[in-house]
Amino acid sequence: MKICLVGGAVRDILMGHNAYDLDYLVLGAGPEEFLRAYPDAVQVGKNFPVFILNHSEYAFPRRPISHCCSVNPSAQIQAELMADLESRDLTINALAIPLPNYPRLPTSSTAFTMATGHPRGIEDLRLGILRPCSAHCFLEDPLRVFRAARFAAQFPNFHVHKELRAAIAEVCAKDLIKDIQPERIGLEIRKVFRTDVPSRFFDLIISANCMSPWFQEFEESACASASTPSVYGAAYALTALREYLRNAPLDPKEEELLGWMAFVHAIGKTEKDSAQRTLCPDGIADNTHAAQLAHSLGSRLRLPSRFIKAGELWANCRGALLSYSSLSPEQKVHLLRKTHTSQLTREVFTLVLALSGNDLRTQAELDLARIQSVHLPPEEQNLGPESGQRLLARQIASLQHDA
């Protein structure tokens, strides 16, 4: 039995980065033999045997070579390894490092001498080229369109090879992306939120006409001009967020949540957006349509409910949040009630800081604490809607002292 480190972990080690998500390929043995050697491994794959051991994934060749080298087991293992690697998405991900001293990993300085894989893999990694492993590998798994676009955003200095553009265009022209499982695209877009230059993701999928059906909400609106999709407003917001997070990193899940709110920042905006907005009874600009678009998009991608709620809140209240300092006490109370009910007060004002440079988090939290400290006297309680109106009036009054 031979165990190899494969995929993105190899790429990261060769680039001198830390490898966090370790994926292994088990060669020269079947699942039964692997389990005998590592009884703590837990099988998670249904259609294809995949095991989890020590938080890492262990798989077996998806295309085993049957008796091609029966007189030479080593050649058989090498053939299975190459067949597996060449069926992957990009050449820079089609690399492996055999681990004779498993689980010990090589250092970056020694990894190049040990690495093997796609004939163009090492060269493309050194030259910074994003190239598909084959002319048909994207047809086999259309999700690779979005994975490749995400790698373009993750590695902004890498050149998108014309073969990759052609592969993506072919998948989209054949309308194959519509059948991808929504959860898989949702996971990819969340990863985009933590890339260095998210605009490259959008550039690639827009150029190949891959926005619909998954991101069709952005095609309903425009920023600055009717010819500019609002997705570029999303790219701008995501870029500003990434700049902020470089100096103030958060938990990855929280970064993804903020990324989702930034992603829907420009959704529903049109040239006439400012002129057409009306005011809700609470005095906050009504962006219900934008909130509906954000909800539709998040639901289609099967995102967690907290993400969907956050996207709706930001799309609906982004103008008020960004201009919080100039709101009236009444508007502040209504806005803070919304953010508190969603349990997203800290998060939305962190995004305000990232996009505007104004740190209003402390002031918003102080204002929220002040209105939460307001209580009705016994004689004003249990009066139905009137009690609610009296509580609101007292909360507004609590902020008027500082207005």
Short mmCIF file of C-alpha atoms in Angstrom, two decimals:
data_model
loop_
_atom_site.label_atom_id
_atom_site.label_comp_id
_atom_site.label_asym_id
_atom_site.label_seq_id
_atom_site.Cartn_x
_atom_site.Cartn_y
_atom_site.Cartn_z
CA MET A 1 0.00 0.00 0.00
CA LYS A 2 1.27 3.43 -1.00
CA ILE A 3 -0.12 6.74 0.24
CA CYS A 4 0.37 9.98 -1.70
CA LEU A 5 -0.48 13.55 -0.82
CA VAL A 6 -2.46 14.96 -3.74
CA GLY A 7 -4.19 18.06 -5.07
CA GLY A 8 -4.19 21.52 -3.58
CA ALA A 9 -2.03 20.59 -0.60
CA VAL A 10 0.81 19.65 -2.96
CA ARG A 11 0.33 22.88 -4.90
CA ASP A 12 0.47 24.93 -1.71
CA ILE A 13 3.60 23.18 -0.41
CA LEU A 14 5.36 23.71 -3.74
CA MET A 15 4.40 27.40 -3.61
CA GLY A 16 5.93 27.67 -0.14
CA HIS A 17 2.57 28.02 1.62
CA ASN A 18 1.19 26.09 4.56
CA ALA A 19 -1.04 23.20 3.56
CA TYR A 20 -4.14 22.96 5.74
CA ASP A 21 -6.58 20.73 3.84
CA LEU A 22 -4.73 17.47 3.32
CA ASP A 23 -6.08 15.01 0.76
CA TYR A 24 -4.50 11.62 0.23
CA LEU A 25 -4.70 8.98 -2.48
CA VAL A 26 -4.33 5.34 -1.45
CA LEU A 27 -2.66 3.14 -4.08
CA GLY A 28 -1.97 -0.57 -4.30
CA ALA A 29 -4.71 -1.46 -1.81
CA GLY A 30 -8.48 -1.53 -1.55
CA PRO A 31 -10.74 -0.07 1.15
CA GLU A 32 -10.69 -3.29 3.19
CA GLU A 33 -6.90 -3.39 3.42
CA PHE A 34 -6.79 0.31 4.24
CA LEU A 35 -9.27 -0.17 7.09
CA ARG A 36 -7.24 -3.05 8.49
CA ALA A 37 -4.18 -0.80 8.57
CA TYR A 38 -6.11 2.25 9.88
CA PRO A 39 -9.15 1.00 11.82
CA ASP A 40 -9.98 4.50 13.10
CA ALA A 41 -10.80 5.70 9.58
CA VAL A 42 -14.48 6.50 8.96
CA GLN A 43 -16.06 5.95 5.56
CA VAL A 44 -18.07 8.94 4.29
CA GLY A 45 -18.35 8.27 0.56
CA LYS A 46 -21.45 6.42 -0.62
CA ASN A 47 -21.01 5.94 -4.36
CA PHE A 48 -17.23 6.05 -4.08
CA PRO A 49 -15.21 4.98 -1.02
CA VAL A 50 -13.74 7.97 0.78
CA PHE A 51 -12.45 7.85 4.35
CA ILE A 52 -11.79 10.51 6.98
CA LEU A 53 -8.84 9.97 9.30
CA ASN A 54 -7.39 12.66 11.58
CA HIS A 55 -9.50 15.31 9.79
CA SER A 56 -7.99 14.43 6.40
CA GLU A 57 -9.58 12.75 3.40
CA TYR A 58 -8.38 9.46 1.92
CA ALA A 59 -9.62 8.34 -1.48
CA PHE A 60 -8.80 5.61 -3.98
CA PRO A 61 -8.13 5.89 -7.72
CA ARG A 62 -11.36 6.74 -9.49
CA ARG A 63 -10.10 5.04 -12.62
CA PRO A 64 -8.19 1.94 -11.57
CA ILE A 65 -6.03 0.43 -14.27
CA SER A 66 -6.92 -3.25 -14.54
CA HIS A 67 -3.92 -5.55 -14.78
CA CYS A 68 -1.98 -3.24 -17.07
CA CYS A 69 1.29 -4.07 -15.38
CA SER A 70 0.64 -7.29 -13.52
CA VAL A 71 4.28 -8.31 -13.61
CA ASN A 72 5.35 -4.96 -12.16
CA PRO A 73 3.26 -3.78 -9.20
CA SER A 74 5.17 -0.49 -8.98
CA ALA A 75 4.35 0.32 -12.60
CA GLN A 76 0.71 -0.56 -11.90
CA ILE A 77 0.60 1.88 -8.98
CA GLN A 78 2.25 4.62 -11.06
CA ALA A 79 -0.25 4.09 -13.89
CA GLU A 80 -3.19 4.36 -11.49
CA LEU A 81 -1.72 7.50 -9.95
CA MET A 82 -1.24 9.23 -13.30
CA ALA A 83 -4.71 8.23 -14.51
CA ASP A 84 -6.24 9.71 -11.36
CA LEU A 85 -4.27 12.96 -11.54
CA GLU A 86 -4.94 13.55 -15.23
CA SER A 87 -8.70 13.33 -14.56
CA ARG A 88 -8.58 16.39 -12.26
CA ASP A 89 -9.46 20.01 -13.04
CA LEU A 90 -6.30 22.11 -13.44
CA THR A 91 -2.75 21.03 -14.13
CA ILE A 92 -1.49 22.83 -11.00
CA ASN A 93 -3.88 20.67 -8.93
CA ALA A 94 -2.94 17.45 -10.71
CA LEU A 95 0.17 16.86 -8.62
CA ALA A 96 1.15 14.26 -6.02
CA ILE A 97 3.92 13.63 -3.53
CA PRO A 98 4.54 9.97 -2.58
CA LEU A 99 5.03 9.70 1.18
CA PRO A 100 7.50 6.92 2.02
CA ASN A 101 7.55 8.21 5.61
CA TYR A 102 3.78 8.78 5.91
CA PRO A 103 2.35 10.81 7.64
CA ARG A 104 5.46 13.00 7.62
CA LEU A 105 5.22 15.71 4.95
CA PRO A 106 8.19 17.06 3.00
CA THR A 107 9.39 20.64 3.27
CA SER A 108 8.96 23.02 0.37
CA SER A 109 12.66 22.73 -0.46
CA THR A 110 12.48 18.95 -0.92
CA ALA A 111 8.96 18.70 -2.32
CA PHE A 112 9.96 19.62 -5.88
CA THR A 113 12.30 16.63 -6.07
CA MET A 114 9.53 14.30 -4.87
CA ALA A 115 6.52 15.69 -6.77
CA THR A 116 5.02 13.95 -9.76
CA GLY A 117 1.86 14.40 -11.77
CA HIS A 118 0.46 15.98 -14.91
CA PRO A 119 3.22 16.55 -17.50
CA ARG A 120 2.55 20.29 -17.45
CA GLY A 121 1.75 20.60 -13.75
CA ILE A 122 5.12 21.67 -12.35
CA GLU A 123 5.88 23.96 -15.28
CA ASP A 124 2.48 25.66 -15.12
CA LEU A 125 2.92 26.16 -11.38
CA ARG A 126 6.33 27.77 -11.88
CA LEU A 127 5.10 29.97 -14.75
CA GLY A 128 1.82 30.85 -13.04
CA ILE A 129 -0.62 29.39 -15.58
CA LEU A 130 -4.16 28.16 -15.00
CA ARG A 131 -4.75 25.43 -17.57
CA PRO A 132 -7.25 22.52 -17.68
CA CYS A 133 -5.87 19.02 -17.37
CA SER A 134 -7.58 17.96 -20.58
CA ALA A 135 -10.02 19.18 -23.21
CA HIS A 136 -12.87 17.19 -21.67
CA CYS A 137 -12.29 17.36 -17.89
CA PHE A 138 -14.67 20.31 -17.44
CA LEU A 139 -17.41 18.49 -19.31
CA GLU A 140 -17.10 15.63 -16.81
CA ASP A 141 -17.80 17.96 -13.87
CA PRO A 142 -19.27 21.38 -14.80
CA LEU A 143 -18.66 22.67 -11.26
CA ARG A 144 -15.07 23.05 -12.38
CA VAL A 145 -16.14 26.21 -14.19
CA PHE A 146 -16.68 27.93 -10.84
CA ARG A 147 -13.70 26.24 -9.20
CA ALA A 148 -11.42 27.52 -11.96
CA ALA A 149 -12.86 31.03 -11.66
CA ARG A 150 -12.28 30.86 -7.91
CA PHE A 151 -8.65 29.87 -8.46
CA ALA A 152 -8.28 32.86 -10.80
CA ALA A 153 -9.38 35.03 -7.86
CA GLN A 154 -7.23 33.12 -5.38
CA PHE A 155 -4.09 33.41 -7.51
CA PRO A 156 -4.34 36.88 -9.09
CA ASN A 157 -0.86 36.69 -10.61
CA PHE A 158 -1.65 33.51 -12.55
CA HIS A 159 -2.51 33.78 -16.24
CA VAL A 160 -5.80 32.25 -17.40
CA HIS A 161 -4.73 30.12 -20.37
CA LYS A 162 -6.80 30.24 -23.54
CA GLU A 163 -7.47 26.51 -23.15
CA LEU A 164 -9.16 27.22 -19.82
CA ARG A 165 -11.29 29.99 -21.28
CA ALA A 166 -12.32 27.65 -24.10
CA ALA A 167 -13.18 24.84 -21.67
CA ILE A 168 -15.34 27.14 -19.55
CA ALA A 169 -17.07 28.62 -22.59
CA GLU A 170 -17.87 25.15 -23.95
CA VAL A 171 -19.50 24.03 -20.68
CA CYS A 172 -21.62 27.19 -20.50
CA ALA A 173 -22.54 27.08 -24.20
CA LYS A 174 -23.87 23.56 -23.69
CA ASP A 175 -25.87 24.78 -20.67
CA LEU A 176 -24.31 22.12 -18.44
CA ILE A 177 -23.96 24.36 -15.40
CA LYS A 178 -27.72 24.37 -14.76
CA ASP A 179 -27.59 20.79 -13.46
CA ILE A 180 -24.91 21.37 -10.82
CA GLN A 181 -26.02 20.68 -7.26
CA PRO A 182 -26.75 24.07 -5.65
CA GLU A 183 -24.83 23.29 -2.46
CA ARG A 184 -21.63 22.75 -4.44
CA ILE A 185 -21.84 26.19 -6.03
CA GLY A 186 -22.73 27.71 -2.67
CA LEU A 187 -19.55 26.28 -1.16
CA GLU A 188 -17.45 27.62 -4.05
CA ILE A 189 -18.87 31.14 -3.81
CA ARG A 190 -18.18 31.19 -0.07
CA LYS A 191 -14.54 30.37 -0.83
CA VAL A 192 -14.45 33.25 -3.32
CA PHE A 193 -15.20 35.62 -0.44
CA ARG A 194 -11.77 34.82 1.03
CA THR A 195 -9.73 35.22 -2.17
CA ASP A 196 -7.38 38.12 -2.84
CA VAL A 197 -9.00 39.53 -6.01
CA PRO A 198 -12.64 38.39 -6.20
CA SER A 199 -13.26 40.51 -9.30
CA ARG A 200 -11.32 37.93 -11.34
CA PHE A 201 -13.96 35.32 -10.48
CA PHE A 202 -16.66 37.53 -11.98
CA ASP A 203 -14.56 38.57 -14.97
CA LEU A 204 -14.11 34.95 -15.98
CA ILE A 205 -17.69 33.75 -15.59
CA ILE A 206 -19.15 36.90 -17.15
CA SER A 207 -16.88 36.64 -20.18
CA ALA A 208 -18.14 33.07 -20.72
CA ASN A 209 -21.82 34.00 -20.17
CA CYS A 210 -22.00 31.81 -17.05
CA MET A 211 -23.95 34.14 -14.77
CA SER A 212 -27.34 32.59 -15.47
CA PRO A 213 -29.10 30.70 -13.96
CA TRP A 214 -27.15 30.77 -10.68
CA PHE A 215 -26.50 34.52 -10.40
CA GLN A 216 -29.32 35.87 -12.53
CA GLU A 217 -30.31 38.49 -9.94
CA PHE A 218 -27.27 40.54 -10.91
CA GLU A 219 -28.51 40.71 -14.48
CA GLU A 220 -31.66 42.52 -13.34
CA SER A 221 -29.80 45.60 -12.18
CA ALA A 222 -26.90 47.81 -13.10
CA CYS A 223 -24.45 50.17 -11.45
CA ALA A 224 -23.38 53.49 -12.95
CA SER A 225 -24.72 52.58 -16.41
CA ALA A 226 -27.16 50.10 -17.87
CA SER A 227 -24.28 48.20 -19.45
CA THR A 228 -22.46 47.62 -16.16
CA PRO A 229 -23.74 44.57 -14.24
CA SER A 230 -24.22 45.18 -10.54
CA VAL A 231 -21.96 42.20 -9.93
CA TYR A 232 -19.06 44.63 -10.37
CA GLY A 233 -20.45 46.56 -7.42
CA ALA A 234 -20.24 43.27 -5.54
CA ALA A 235 -16.64 42.84 -6.66
CA TYR A 236 -15.80 46.34 -5.45
CA ALA A 237 -17.38 45.69 -2.05
CA LEU A 238 -15.63 42.33 -1.72
CA THR A 239 -12.27 43.87 -2.61
CA ALA A 240 -12.73 46.60 0.01
CA LEU A 241 -13.66 43.94 2.55
CA ARG A 242 -10.56 41.88 1.73
CA GLU A 243 -8.35 44.94 2.22
CA TYR A 244 -9.88 45.49 5.65
CA LEU A 245 -9.58 41.83 6.68
CA ARG A 246 -5.88 41.71 5.82
CA ASN A 247 -5.29 43.93 8.83
CA ALA A 248 -8.13 42.64 10.98
CA PRO A 249 -8.68 38.95 10.19
CA LEU A 250 -11.72 37.17 11.60
CA ASP A 251 -12.84 33.59 11.98
CA PRO A 252 -13.19 32.13 8.44
CA LYS A 253 -16.93 31.58 8.87
CA GLU A 254 -17.44 35.18 9.93
CA GLU A 255 -15.34 36.36 6.99
CA GLU A 256 -17.59 34.34 4.68
CA LEU A 257 -20.68 35.87 6.28
CA LEU A 258 -19.35 39.39 5.75
CA GLY A 259 -18.37 38.34 2.23
CA TRP A 260 -21.93 37.30 1.47
CA MET A 261 -23.27 40.67 2.64
CA ALA A 262 -20.67 42.44 0.49
CA PHE A 263 -21.63 40.19 -2.42
CA VAL A 264 -25.23 41.43 -2.35
CA HIS A 265 -24.16 45.03 -1.70
CA ALA A 266 -25.13 46.25 -5.18
CA ILE A 267 -27.89 43.77 -5.91
CA GLY A 268 -31.10 45.39 -7.05
CA LYS A 269 -29.44 48.74 -7.73
CA THR A 270 -30.28 50.54 -10.99
CA GLU A 271 -29.57 53.94 -12.44
CA LYS A 272 -32.93 55.11 -11.06
CA ASP A 273 -32.43 53.45 -7.69
CA SER A 274 -31.99 56.66 -5.67
CA ALA A 275 -34.90 58.42 -7.32
CA GLN A 276 -37.33 55.51 -7.04
CA ARG A 277 -36.76 54.55 -3.42
CA THR A 278 -39.59 55.26 -1.05
CA LEU A 279 -39.57 55.47 2.72
CA CYS A 280 -40.98 52.81 4.99
CA PRO A 281 -43.12 53.88 7.94
CA ASP A 282 -39.97 53.71 10.04
CA GLY A 283 -38.31 56.37 7.90
CA ILE A 284 -35.73 53.97 6.44
CA ALA A 285 -35.36 53.78 2.64
CA ASP A 286 -37.36 50.85 1.28
CA ASN A 287 -35.12 48.37 -0.54
CA THR A 288 -37.55 45.48 -0.29
CA HIS A 289 -36.90 44.47 -3.89
CA ALA A 290 -33.16 44.21 -3.24
CA ALA A 291 -33.83 42.15 -0.11
CA GLN A 292 -36.04 39.81 -2.11
CA LEU A 293 -33.33 39.36 -4.71
CA ALA A 294 -30.77 38.61 -1.98
CA HIS A 295 -33.12 36.07 -0.43
CA SER A 296 -33.75 34.40 -3.79
CA LEU A 297 -30.05 34.18 -4.55
CA GLY A 298 -29.07 32.82 -1.14
CA SER A 299 -31.87 30.26 -1.18
CA ARG A 300 -30.95 29.06 -4.65
CA LEU A 301 -27.38 28.43 -3.50
CA ARG A 302 -28.64 26.60 -0.39
CA LEU A 303 -26.68 28.88 1.92
CA PRO A 304 -27.12 28.65 5.71
CA SER A 305 -30.13 30.52 7.05
CA ARG A 306 -27.89 33.01 8.86
CA PHE A 307 -26.26 33.96 5.55
CA ILE A 308 -29.63 34.42 3.86
CA LYS A 309 -30.87 36.57 6.75
CA ALA A 310 -27.69 38.67 6.69
CA GLY A 311 -27.91 39.20 2.94
CA GLU A 312 -31.53 40.33 3.17
CA LEU A 313 -30.72 42.72 6.02
CA TRP A 314 -27.77 44.32 4.23
CA ALA A 315 -29.56 44.60 0.88
CA ASN A 316 -32.57 46.20 2.54
CA CYS A 317 -30.75 48.56 4.92
CA ARG A 318 -27.36 49.22 3.31
CA GLY A 319 -28.05 52.93 2.75
CA ALA A 320 -29.17 53.52 6.33
CA LEU A 321 -26.28 51.51 7.75
CA LEU A 322 -23.67 53.41 5.76
CA SER A 323 -25.19 56.77 6.81
CA TYR A 324 -25.91 55.80 10.41
CA SER A 325 -24.32 58.93 11.90
CA SER A 326 -26.77 61.17 10.06
CA LEU A 327 -29.92 59.23 10.95
CA SER A 328 -32.51 60.65 13.28
CA PRO A 329 -32.99 59.00 16.69
CA GLU A 330 -36.20 57.42 15.42
CA GLN A 331 -34.44 55.95 12.38
CA LYS A 332 -31.62 54.64 14.55
CA VAL A 333 -34.05 52.87 16.86
CA HIS A 334 -35.86 51.17 13.97
CA LEU A 335 -32.57 50.19 12.33
CA LEU A 336 -31.01 48.81 15.51
CA ARG A 337 -34.14 46.83 16.25
CA LYS A 338 -33.73 45.14 12.88
CA THR A 339 -30.03 44.37 13.31
CA HIS A 340 -30.56 43.13 16.87
CA THR A 341 -33.50 40.90 15.95
CA SER A 342 -31.27 39.29 13.31
CA GLN A 343 -28.36 39.08 15.80
CA LEU A 344 -26.15 40.81 13.26
CA THR A 345 -25.44 44.25 14.75
CA ARG A 346 -21.69 43.75 15.13
CA GLU A 347 -21.39 42.12 11.72
CA VAL A 348 -23.21 44.79 9.68
CA PHE A 349 -21.28 47.62 11.29
CA THR A 350 -18.02 45.77 10.67
CA LEU A 351 -18.93 45.78 6.99
CA VAL A 352 -19.74 49.49 7.26
CA LEU A 353 -16.20 50.02 8.55
CA ALA A 354 -14.71 47.94 5.74
CA LEU A 355 -16.60 49.78 3.01
CA SER A 356 -16.55 53.34 4.34
CA GLY A 357 -13.69 53.55 6.81
CA ASN A 358 -16.10 54.76 9.52
CA ASP A 359 -15.95 52.70 12.69
CA LEU A 360 -19.46 53.03 14.08
CA ARG A 361 -19.50 49.71 15.92
CA THR A 362 -18.99 51.10 19.41
CA GLN A 363 -21.52 53.89 18.93
CA ALA A 364 -24.11 51.50 17.49
CA GLU A 365 -23.62 49.05 20.35
CA LEU A 366 -23.91 51.86 22.91
CA ASP A 367 -27.09 53.09 21.24
CA LEU A 368 -28.48 49.56 21.20
CA ALA A 369 -27.68 49.09 24.90
CA ARG A 370 -29.36 52.38 25.68
CA ILE A 371 -32.63 51.51 23.94
CA GLN A 372 -32.60 48.00 25.41
CA SER A 373 -32.34 49.50 28.89
CA VAL A 374 -35.66 51.30 28.40
CA HIS A 375 -38.64 49.71 30.15
CA LEU A 376 -42.24 50.76 30.53
CA PRO A 377 -43.59 51.55 34.00
CA PRO A 378 -46.23 49.05 35.20
CA GLU A 379 -49.15 51.34 34.38
CA GLU A 380 -48.11 51.49 30.68
CA GLN A 381 -47.69 47.75 30.25
CA ASN A 382 -50.25 45.27 28.86
CA LEU A 383 -52.07 47.91 26.80
CA GLY A 384 -51.73 46.05 23.52
CA PRO A 385 -50.32 48.02 20.54
CA GLU A 386 -50.38 51.20 22.62
CA SER A 387 -47.72 49.75 24.91
CA GLY A 388 -45.55 49.09 21.90
CA GLN A 389 -45.91 52.68 20.72
CA ARG A 390 -45.09 54.04 24.17
CA LEU A 391 -42.00 51.83 24.42
CA LEU A 392 -40.87 53.03 20.99
CA ALA A 393 -41.36 56.67 22.02
CA ARG A 394 -39.30 56.14 25.17
CA GLN A 395 -36.53 54.41 23.21
CA ILE A 396 -36.40 57.27 20.73
CA ALA A 397 -36.26 59.74 23.58
CA SER A 398 -33.30 57.84 25.08
CA LEU A 399 -31.26 58.68 21.97
CA GLN A 400 -32.45 62.26 21.58
CA HIS A 401 -30.22 63.41 24.42
CA ASP A 402 -27.19 62.76 22.22
CA ALA A 403 -28.74 63.88 18.94
#
